[in-house]
Amino acid sequence: MAGCGQDCWRGHGRKDAADALVERLVNPDAVSSAHMETAQEKIYRRRWLTMVTLVAGLIIVIIDNTILNVALPSISRQLGASQAQLTGAILSYAVVFGSLQFTAGVMGDRWGRKAIFMSGLVLFGISSLAASQAANPNQLVVLRAAMAVGAAMITPQTLSILTNVFPPAERGRAIAIWAGCTGASLALGPVVGGLLLDHFWWGSIFFINVPIVVGTFIAAWFLVPESKNENAGKFDPAGIVLSVVGLGAVIFGLVYGGEKRDWSSVLSTGLIVFGVAILVLFVLVESKVSSPSFDVRFFKNPRFSAASVATAFGFFALFGISFFLTFYFQFVKGLSPLQAGLSVLPVGLAQVIFAPRAPKLVAKIGPKFTIALGLGVLALSLFLYVFISVGDPVWHVYVLGFMTGAGLANVVAPSTESVMSSLPPENAGAGAAVNNTTRQVSGALGIAVFGTILQVMYARSIQPSLEVLPESVRDQASRSIGDTYVVFQTLGKTDPSAAKQASDTFLCGVDQACAVGQAYLTGVHVTAVVAALFALAGMGVVLKYLPRTALAVGYKRAPVAEPDSAEEDSTSVADADVV
């Protein structure tokens, strides 16, 4: 403006400020809308930092699914834990985690996903610190359950927040990375556990969570936006109680039957039947209440239901295999905890390689055939375990592990995207909860079922060889491969000559055939065949029911969307903590 000096500009500035104040008073909605767009732009620009923060929280939770496996022999020796107590420490985490994710998803939708995510971090960190100081196996079981409550609050929020932060054109890639990190974390657990156990006490596998939780909490405070659904339903206490009781009864019924080597016992059968009945009642109740923690109507969508089945069968097989590989590497092949952890790394490496590439395969052949192909590769890798013998070099198992990971990568990423894209954005929390719960509960059932099969087959196979041991310790030695070694350690102190005579042909060297190794691999072979059959069954379900056309929206090729193209649920992320 010609001839306008500093005072003139100052006068115009006061006029602009006055006009802005009038506009704010007269039309507050317009001002709020402009602010909302600014918040969305900041959220969009920081979406990858948000992902890194969420994945950090996810990784420590998923690692804790498998980090305990490599520490089982150490805990067995140092805390005097039985096989049932060791299994209970694993399953207390898995069952509680799986049972509460429905509730955690609803909590996130209703009260805010960031708030529940950060609250879960606090509980998980405190419980991890306490678990690292557990004085006996029973304390460990209880504290693992407490950790699982925090983990259940964390996991569904990671996926539902990502679904709301990333626009549709980028969502498939984001979910593929999320799925790859999930799979890699499962394999990373034994590596981290082995590294810690080589230098520190067994409790360090839990203590390591504390500094990571602190760092993730600080990052989440500044980087993760808050979002929620104002129309989310209320709590469903009946569904919560029924799901926890039903799943707990079924799984621990299976474990008890395996411990006693008698699934037909009144207690074992009674628990299983009772649990199934409660789960049936759970489905009936959830189909009638207005705000269910588990909306069974989701399964009327074939894309949702078939993809969920694929995830369930894949993780059912994977967790069962991971359980027995830890003992195979340490007790049969004589590897240290760190070496055993590194030995399962090929499973995670394959998922890091193939999961981010799954969207490209989906774009070419569709989710139906991508998932079916993944389950087929998974089934083949599991079946090939039948040909593993005691004297085989460990790299044979590495190759099979890589195949297993490659197959699973092409199941989890497209299945997760199919589940999330089949639901409206306002149900992101519930959809993520169902997806994560399906994975976790299937893994828990895999550990229970395959652990039980392995235990029964080992006991039957090792029984004839136990004649070299004193009769008083034969029953304990037949319970598990861990108990067998505990018996020999005890016998070595009380009767060294008898222990030496028996161990010459009974225990394993690194590449030496032995009674323990042969008996254990008999159980592995049977377990692997059953796992392969389940993977094939999942492939059949996918080929029959998963829609062939209509690719998930996140996998369609499209130009990068602008921030305002992102789908939000009924409550915007405009109220996010944007700094």
XYZ file of C-alpha atoms in Angstrom:
579
model
C 0.000 0.000 0.000
C 1.777 3.174 -1.266
C 2.542 5.805 1.288
C 1.706 3.611 4.226
C 4.331 3.865 6.944
C 4.958 1.751 10.048
C 2.066 3.340 11.963
C -0.200 2.665 9.010
C 0.790 -1.039 8.982
C 0.303 -1.163 12.739
C -3.160 0.321 12.294
C -4.045 -2.233 9.658
C -2.698 -4.979 11.938
C -5.026 -3.840 14.718
C -7.919 -3.812 12.242
C -7.065 -7.363 11.081
C -6.914 -8.558 14.674
C -10.251 -6.914 15.414
C -11.782 -8.502 12.332
C -10.427 -11.894 13.408
C -11.952 -11.451 16.865
C -15.334 -10.548 15.360
C -15.108 -13.566 13.043
C -14.349 -15.850 15.990
C -17.374 -14.520 17.903
C -19.782 -14.516 14.954
C -18.707 -17.765 13.262
C -16.820 -20.020 15.725
C -17.434 -23.143 13.617
C -15.409 -21.749 10.717
C -12.485 -20.925 12.995
C -12.684 -24.382 14.584
C -12.717 -25.957 11.119
C -9.577 -24.080 10.107
C -7.850 -25.194 13.310
C -8.943 -28.786 12.668
C -7.396 -28.727 9.200
C -4.121 -27.493 10.677
C -4.131 -30.312 13.221
C -4.821 -32.867 10.496
C -1.940 -31.527 8.425
C 0.445 -31.855 11.366
C -0.794 -35.378 12.051
C -0.289 -36.291 8.403
C 3.248 -34.898 8.309
C 4.189 -36.825 11.446
C 2.431 -40.063 10.509
C 5.659 -42.067 10.125
C 7.003 -40.829 13.468
C 3.677 -41.860 14.941
C 4.126 -45.301 13.401
C 7.638 -45.662 14.860
C 6.315 -44.821 18.326
C 3.388 -47.215 18.073
C 5.568 -49.998 16.685
C 8.004 -49.530 19.589
C 5.161 -50.215 22.004
C 3.957 -53.123 19.891
C 7.406 -54.709 19.679
C 7.970 -54.991 23.438
C 4.511 -56.535 23.842
C 4.988 -59.083 21.048
C 8.542 -59.911 22.109
C 7.158 -60.909 25.493
C 5.116 -63.597 23.758
C 8.301 -65.484 22.893
C 11.125 -64.090 25.023
C 10.110 -66.371 27.872
C 10.503 -69.479 25.696
C 14.285 -69.253 25.560
C 14.442 -68.643 29.321
C 12.343 -71.678 30.247
C 15.342 -73.952 30.933
C 16.967 -71.263 33.120
C 13.744 -70.633 35.047
C 13.223 -74.370 35.429
C 16.654 -74.711 37.026
C 16.776 -71.512 39.110
C 13.156 -71.353 40.324
C 12.470 -75.099 40.326
C 9.506 -74.700 37.971
C 7.711 -77.778 36.642
C 6.615 -78.138 33.023
C 3.060 -77.187 34.003
C 4.290 -74.048 35.783
C 6.445 -73.099 32.802
C 3.502 -73.566 30.466
C 1.337 -71.613 32.887
C 3.767 -68.677 32.823
C 3.442 -68.560 29.041
C -0.288 -69.099 28.908
C -1.143 -66.672 31.721
C 0.213 -63.938 29.475
C -1.353 -65.291 26.290
C -4.816 -66.050 27.678
C -5.257 -62.802 29.628
C -3.839 -60.821 26.715
C -6.234 -62.429 24.265
C -9.246 -62.297 26.552
C -8.989 -58.583 27.340
C -8.292 -57.163 23.894
C -11.995 -56.941 23.095
C -12.445 -54.756 26.139
C -9.299 -52.734 25.444
C -10.458 -51.989 21.911
C -13.803 -50.694 23.193
C -12.003 -48.647 25.867
C -9.842 -47.019 23.203
C -12.804 -46.223 20.973
C -14.737 -44.744 23.873
C -12.142 -42.997 26.081
C -9.380 -42.285 23.609
C -6.884 -44.614 21.958
C -3.834 -42.609 22.982
C -4.974 -42.488 26.613
C -5.465 -46.256 26.785
C -2.200 -46.878 24.912
C -0.205 -44.808 27.400
C -2.021 -46.272 30.417
C -1.150 -49.728 29.123
C 2.501 -48.729 28.857
C 2.545 -47.692 32.522
C 0.962 -50.943 33.728
C 3.164 -53.058 31.464
C 6.324 -51.335 32.686
C 5.498 -51.668 36.392
C 4.508 -55.333 35.998
C 7.691 -56.080 34.052
C 9.802 -54.605 36.839
C 7.986 -56.744 39.415
C 8.242 -59.898 37.260
C 12.009 -59.489 37.038
C 12.148 -59.921 40.828
C 9.751 -62.909 41.123
C 10.839 -65.278 43.900
C 8.964 -68.405 42.767
C 7.095 -69.780 39.724
C 3.649 -68.916 41.083
C 4.588 -65.263 41.500
C 5.866 -65.252 37.941
C 2.583 -66.647 36.610
C 0.582 -63.918 38.397
C 2.892 -61.096 37.316
C 2.859 -62.314 33.713
C -0.922 -62.037 33.842
C -0.573 -58.446 35.092
C 1.798 -57.701 32.225
C -0.802 -59.116 29.863
C -3.416 -56.623 31.069
C -1.103 -53.767 30.100
C -0.228 -55.466 26.821
C -3.914 -55.872 25.971
C -4.378 -52.117 26.428
C -1.462 -51.355 24.099
C -1.848 -53.642 21.106
C -5.285 -52.870 19.611
C -4.627 -49.137 19.903
C -1.547 -49.390 17.657
C -3.551 -50.723 14.728
C -6.634 -48.547 15.235
C -4.525 -45.358 15.528
C -2.628 -46.253 12.344
C -5.915 -46.857 10.542
C -7.039 -43.335 11.443
C -3.708 -41.563 10.883
C -2.873 -42.971 7.443
C -5.016 -42.137 4.391
C -6.472 -45.054 2.379
C -3.800 -44.890 -0.335
C -1.036 -45.459 2.243
C -2.890 -47.653 4.683
C -2.014 -50.964 3.036
C 1.696 -50.200 3.175
C 1.434 -49.041 6.789
C -0.407 -52.192 7.854
C 2.091 -54.368 5.964
C 4.945 -52.746 7.901
C 2.972 -53.186 11.125
C 2.457 -56.875 10.323
C 6.120 -57.349 9.413
C 7.203 -55.832 12.723
C 4.779 -58.148 14.516
C 6.279 -61.235 12.897
C 9.845 -60.049 13.351
C 9.189 -59.361 17.028
C 8.022 -62.930 17.565
C 11.372 -64.172 16.278
C 13.348 -61.398 17.974
C 12.145 -62.425 21.425
C 14.349 -65.531 21.714
C 17.351 -63.595 20.363
C 16.992 -60.791 22.891
C 16.284 -63.329 25.624
C 19.318 -65.416 24.750
C 21.597 -62.377 24.649
C 20.398 -61.220 28.061
C 20.641 -64.682 29.622
C 24.228 -65.040 28.453
C 25.180 -61.981 30.529
C 22.523 -61.461 33.215
C 20.063 -63.295 35.453
C 16.815 -64.725 34.104
C 14.789 -61.709 35.318
C 16.628 -59.435 32.891
C 14.274 -60.587 30.117
C 11.548 -58.604 31.895
C 13.657 -55.757 33.296
C 14.713 -54.757 29.765
C 11.131 -53.629 29.133
C 11.347 -50.800 31.661
C 13.639 -48.319 29.823
C 11.891 -49.060 26.519
C 8.506 -48.343 28.085
C 9.784 -45.037 29.485
C 11.124 -43.927 26.098
C 7.966 -44.982 24.271
C 5.776 -43.187 26.807
C 7.652 -39.910 26.311
C 7.513 -40.222 22.519
C 3.801 -41.058 22.588
C 3.073 -38.000 24.722
C 4.330 -35.722 21.935
C 3.874 -37.705 18.715
C 0.736 -39.844 18.944
C -2.570 -38.054 18.225
C -5.641 -38.696 20.310
C -8.691 -40.096 18.549
C -11.889 -41.769 19.625
C -15.415 -42.586 18.527
C -18.097 -40.630 20.358
C -20.646 -43.281 19.359
C -18.644 -46.185 20.803
C -20.627 -48.541 23.001
C -20.501 -48.918 26.743
C -18.662 -51.579 28.675
C -19.840 -55.151 28.355
C -19.065 -56.804 31.723
C -20.935 -60.010 30.844
C -18.894 -60.468 27.679
C -15.642 -59.766 29.483
C -16.280 -62.329 32.214
C -17.582 -65.000 29.844
C -14.648 -64.671 27.423
C -12.019 -64.850 30.167
C -13.662 -67.810 31.930
C -14.380 -69.725 28.718
C -10.934 -69.365 27.178
C -9.182 -69.997 30.479
C -11.121 -73.200 31.128
C -10.478 -74.622 27.650
C -6.772 -73.852 27.576
C -5.943 -74.957 31.093
C -8.045 -78.079 30.608
C -5.768 -78.965 27.713
C -2.653 -78.185 29.737
C -3.826 -80.230 32.723
C -4.578 -83.188 30.457
C -1.090 -82.999 29.001
C 0.554 -82.754 32.416
C -1.290 -85.864 33.620
C -1.012 -87.526 30.187
C -4.732 -88.235 30.369
C -7.164 -86.023 28.469
C -10.021 -88.287 29.520
C -9.668 -87.431 33.210
C -12.746 -85.898 34.819
C -11.015 -82.619 35.616
C -9.420 -82.176 32.188
C -12.529 -83.120 30.217
C -14.755 -81.160 32.573
C -12.708 -77.984 32.147
C -12.730 -78.270 28.363
C -16.465 -78.974 28.132
C -17.237 -76.221 30.624
C -15.074 -73.752 28.700
C -16.694 -74.573 25.359
C -20.156 -74.174 26.900
C -19.206 -70.782 28.334
C -17.852 -69.662 24.957
C -21.112 -70.694 23.273
C -22.990 -68.675 25.883
C -20.584 -65.815 25.226
C -21.491 -65.802 21.516
C -25.217 -65.877 22.331
C -24.928 -63.004 24.801
C -22.784 -60.897 22.478
C -25.283 -61.344 19.638
C -28.057 -59.772 21.739
C -26.491 -56.920 23.719
C -26.487 -53.423 22.224
C -22.791 -52.711 22.865
C -20.903 -56.034 22.750
C -17.188 -56.270 23.464
C -17.093 -58.792 20.617
C -19.549 -57.986 17.835
C -20.317 -61.379 16.275
C -22.049 -59.599 13.397
C -18.604 -58.788 12.024
C -18.340 -62.405 10.937
C -21.287 -62.040 8.569
C -18.838 -60.249 6.283
C -16.984 -63.017 4.348
C -13.889 -60.872 3.906
C -13.663 -60.304 7.647
C -14.436 -63.877 8.685
C -12.254 -65.690 6.139
C -9.306 -63.371 6.796
C -9.710 -63.906 10.549
C -9.682 -67.684 10.052
C -6.489 -67.409 7.995
C -4.816 -65.421 10.768
C -6.046 -67.870 13.403
C -4.753 -70.970 11.632
C -1.429 -69.342 10.774
C -0.630 -68.258 14.330
C -2.033 -71.463 15.802
C 0.649 -73.338 13.878
C 3.429 -70.779 14.407
C 3.185 -70.536 18.200
C 3.126 -74.311 18.561
C 6.243 -74.656 16.425
C 8.057 -71.850 18.281
C 7.356 -73.607 21.578
C 9.087 -76.871 20.664
C 11.989 -75.314 18.695
C 13.357 -73.662 21.849
C 13.747 -77.023 23.588
C 15.022 -78.680 20.403
C 17.914 -76.239 20.020
C 18.917 -76.201 23.697
C 18.317 -79.781 24.854
C 18.704 -81.806 21.654
C 21.364 -79.762 19.848
C 23.088 -78.493 23.003
C 23.041 -74.795 22.068
C 23.272 -71.941 24.548
C 20.237 -69.689 25.140
C 21.712 -67.019 22.839
C 22.497 -69.552 20.114
C 18.991 -70.970 20.446
C 17.539 -67.477 20.125
C 19.582 -66.737 17.016
C 18.450 -70.046 15.551
C 14.825 -68.894 15.271
C 15.833 -65.555 13.744
C 15.264 -66.802 10.150
C 11.523 -66.881 10.887
C 11.512 -63.167 11.677
C 13.985 -62.267 8.926
C 11.700 -63.788 6.311
C 8.772 -61.746 7.591
C 10.799 -58.526 7.489
C 11.657 -59.301 3.858
C 8.299 -60.541 2.581
C 5.641 -58.669 4.607
C 6.349 -55.223 3.046
C 6.247 -56.884 -0.397
C 2.906 -58.573 0.196
C 0.892 -55.550 -1.061
C 2.532 -55.872 -4.491
C 1.563 -59.537 -4.684
C -1.967 -58.681 -3.578
C -2.176 -56.038 -6.322
C -1.322 -58.717 -8.900
C -3.291 -61.777 -7.799
C -5.622 -60.459 -5.095
C -5.801 -61.138 -1.345
C -7.533 -64.511 -1.790
C -4.682 -66.220 -3.634
C -1.938 -64.348 -1.771
C -3.208 -65.597 1.591
C -3.829 -69.104 0.220
C -0.286 -69.200 -1.180
C 1.116 -68.113 2.171
C -0.774 -70.838 4.031
C 0.376 -73.396 1.466
C 4.038 -72.455 1.963
C 3.503 -72.527 5.732
C 1.975 -76.016 5.542
C 4.836 -77.310 3.375
C 7.500 -75.973 5.735
C 5.763 -77.572 8.721
C 5.404 -80.929 7.008
C 9.130 -80.976 6.149
C 9.961 -81.030 9.881
C 9.016 -84.715 9.722
C 12.342 -85.396 8.003
C 14.494 -83.742 10.688
C 16.618 -86.215 12.669
C 18.821 -85.842 15.743
C 22.069 -85.858 13.787
C 21.022 -83.313 11.143
C 22.911 -79.999 11.082
C 20.952 -77.082 12.506
C 20.957 -75.178 9.202
C 18.293 -77.604 7.969
C 15.961 -76.149 10.577
C 17.061 -72.611 9.662
C 15.864 -73.182 6.088
C 12.523 -74.501 7.295
C 12.193 -71.545 9.655
C 12.775 -69.123 6.785
C 10.080 -70.905 4.759
C 7.708 -70.682 7.709
C 8.302 -66.942 8.039
C 7.885 -66.339 4.303
C 4.570 -68.156 4.277
C 3.285 -66.365 7.357
C 4.272 -62.939 5.970
C 1.925 -63.463 3.033
C -0.862 -64.451 5.415
C -0.698 -61.837 8.169
C -0.259 -58.603 6.185
C -3.090 -59.102 3.639
C -5.345 -60.762 6.230
C -4.977 -57.806 8.587
C -5.700 -55.343 5.780
C -8.744 -57.382 4.731
C -10.074 -57.318 8.292
C -9.542 -53.589 8.788
C -10.832 -52.543 5.350
C -14.023 -54.563 5.783
C -15.169 -52.366 8.697
C -16.099 -48.677 8.901
C -13.477 -46.360 10.470
C -15.542 -45.827 13.623
C -15.111 -49.553 14.383
C -11.321 -49.450 13.989
C -10.714 -50.208 17.659
C -13.120 -53.136 17.711
C -11.750 -54.471 14.414
C -8.164 -54.206 15.632
C -9.148 -55.921 18.876
C -10.763 -58.822 17.025
C -7.744 -59.157 14.722
C -5.218 -59.078 17.563
C -7.297 -61.314 19.797
C -7.690 -63.864 17.031
C -3.929 -63.956 16.649
C -3.193 -64.101 20.369
C -5.834 -66.638 21.362
C -4.892 -68.842 18.417
C -1.281 -68.679 19.543
C -2.263 -69.612 23.092
C -4.292 -72.549 21.835
C -1.372 -73.561 19.621
C 0.952 -73.665 22.630
C -1.600 -75.601 24.669
C -2.537 -78.124 21.982
C 0.900 -78.700 20.484
C 2.616 -78.575 23.861
C 0.222 -81.230 25.098
C 0.696 -83.430 22.022
C 4.453 -83.074 22.296
C 4.426 -83.901 25.995
C 2.284 -87.011 25.542
C 4.338 -88.303 22.598
C 7.626 -87.645 24.410
C 6.451 -89.525 27.509
C 5.394 -92.543 25.449
C 8.604 -92.596 23.408
C 11.038 -92.114 26.292
C 9.410 -94.647 28.622
C 11.357 -97.751 27.433
C 14.689 -95.937 27.848
C 13.962 -94.986 31.447
C 14.799 -98.496 32.652
C 18.391 -97.318 33.158
C 17.208 -94.879 35.833
C 16.196 -95.643 39.423
C 12.479 -96.416 39.584
C 11.848 -93.556 42.007
C 12.685 -90.877 39.391
C 11.276 -92.443 36.229
C 7.897 -90.758 36.418
C 9.410 -87.296 36.833
C 11.920 -87.927 34.043
C 9.124 -88.826 31.604
C 7.109 -85.620 32.069
C 9.135 -83.476 29.668
C 12.578 -83.155 28.171
C 13.329 -80.422 30.719
C 12.377 -82.702 33.600
C 14.586 -85.432 32.137
C 17.636 -83.196 32.325
C 16.708 -82.008 35.827
C 16.583 -85.645 36.961
C 20.055 -86.274 35.536
C 21.450 -83.181 37.233
C 19.998 -84.290 40.569
C 21.157 -87.861 40.057
C 24.636 -86.590 39.236
C 24.856 -85.120 42.728
C 23.348 -88.059 44.629
C 24.630 -91.010 42.562
C 27.357 -89.866 40.136
C 28.259 -93.347 38.894
C 24.657 -94.224 38.001
C 24.191 -90.873 36.285
C 27.398 -91.310 34.260
C 26.461 -94.819 33.143
C 22.993 -93.746 32.013
C 24.020 -90.499 30.343
C 26.535 -92.164 28.004
C 23.722 -93.415 25.760
C 20.811 -91.409 27.101
C 21.692 -87.723 26.692
C 22.548 -85.771 23.546
C 25.719 -84.244 22.258
C 25.575 -81.590 19.549
C 25.334 -84.031 16.613
C 24.897 -87.302 18.478
C 21.899 -89.607 18.351
C 20.472 -90.306 21.789
C 17.360 -91.585 23.494
C 16.232 -88.142 24.656
C 16.662 -86.612 21.220
C 14.918 -89.474 19.438
C 11.973 -89.358 21.832
C 11.651 -85.600 21.559
C 11.774 -85.627 17.764
C 9.051 -88.266 17.705
C 6.829 -85.710 19.377
C 8.062 -82.968 17.033
C 7.198 -85.029 13.956
C 3.642 -85.681 15.108
C 3.193 -82.058 16.167
C 4.486 -80.752 12.828
C 2.089 -82.922 10.831
C -0.884 -81.736 12.886
C 0.221 -78.113 12.462
C 0.569 -78.579 8.695
C -2.949 -80.015 8.495
C -4.335 -76.968 10.301
C -2.535 -74.651 7.864
C -4.023 -76.588 4.932
C -7.466 -76.342 6.505
C -7.036 -72.580 6.718
C -6.031 -72.479 3.065
C -9.209 -74.366 2.163
C -11.358 -71.862 4.063
C -9.682 -68.938 2.305
C -10.073 -70.448 -1.169
C -13.737 -71.177 -0.569
C -14.956 -68.090 1.278
C -12.617 -65.099 0.855
C -13.889 -62.818 -1.963
C -11.701 -62.996 -5.050
C -12.336 -59.520 -6.413
C -12.647 -56.182 -4.613
C -9.108 -55.661 -3.371
C -8.709 -54.109 0.037
C -8.694 -50.349 -0.386
C -5.240 -49.932 1.086
C -3.672 -52.124 -1.591
C -5.035 -50.228 -4.592
C -2.484 -48.205 -6.466
C -3.275 -44.525 -6.043
C -1.402 -41.245 -5.830
C -0.360 -40.163 -2.375
C -3.396 -38.624 -0.723
C -3.468 -35.185 0.757
C -4.136 -34.936 4.486
C -7.789 -34.022 4.051
C -8.448 -37.253 2.127
C -7.826 -39.394 5.171
C -10.822 -41.145 6.609
C -11.548 -40.293 10.216
C -14.015 -41.812 12.588
C -16.967 -39.900 13.941
C -14.746 -37.930 16.295
C -11.915 -36.195 14.476
C -8.310 -36.248 15.551
C -8.429 -32.478 15.638
C -8.315 -32.633 19.405
C -4.966 -34.379 19.162
C -2.026 -33.308 21.250
C -0.276 -31.508 18.386
C 2.822 -29.551 19.308
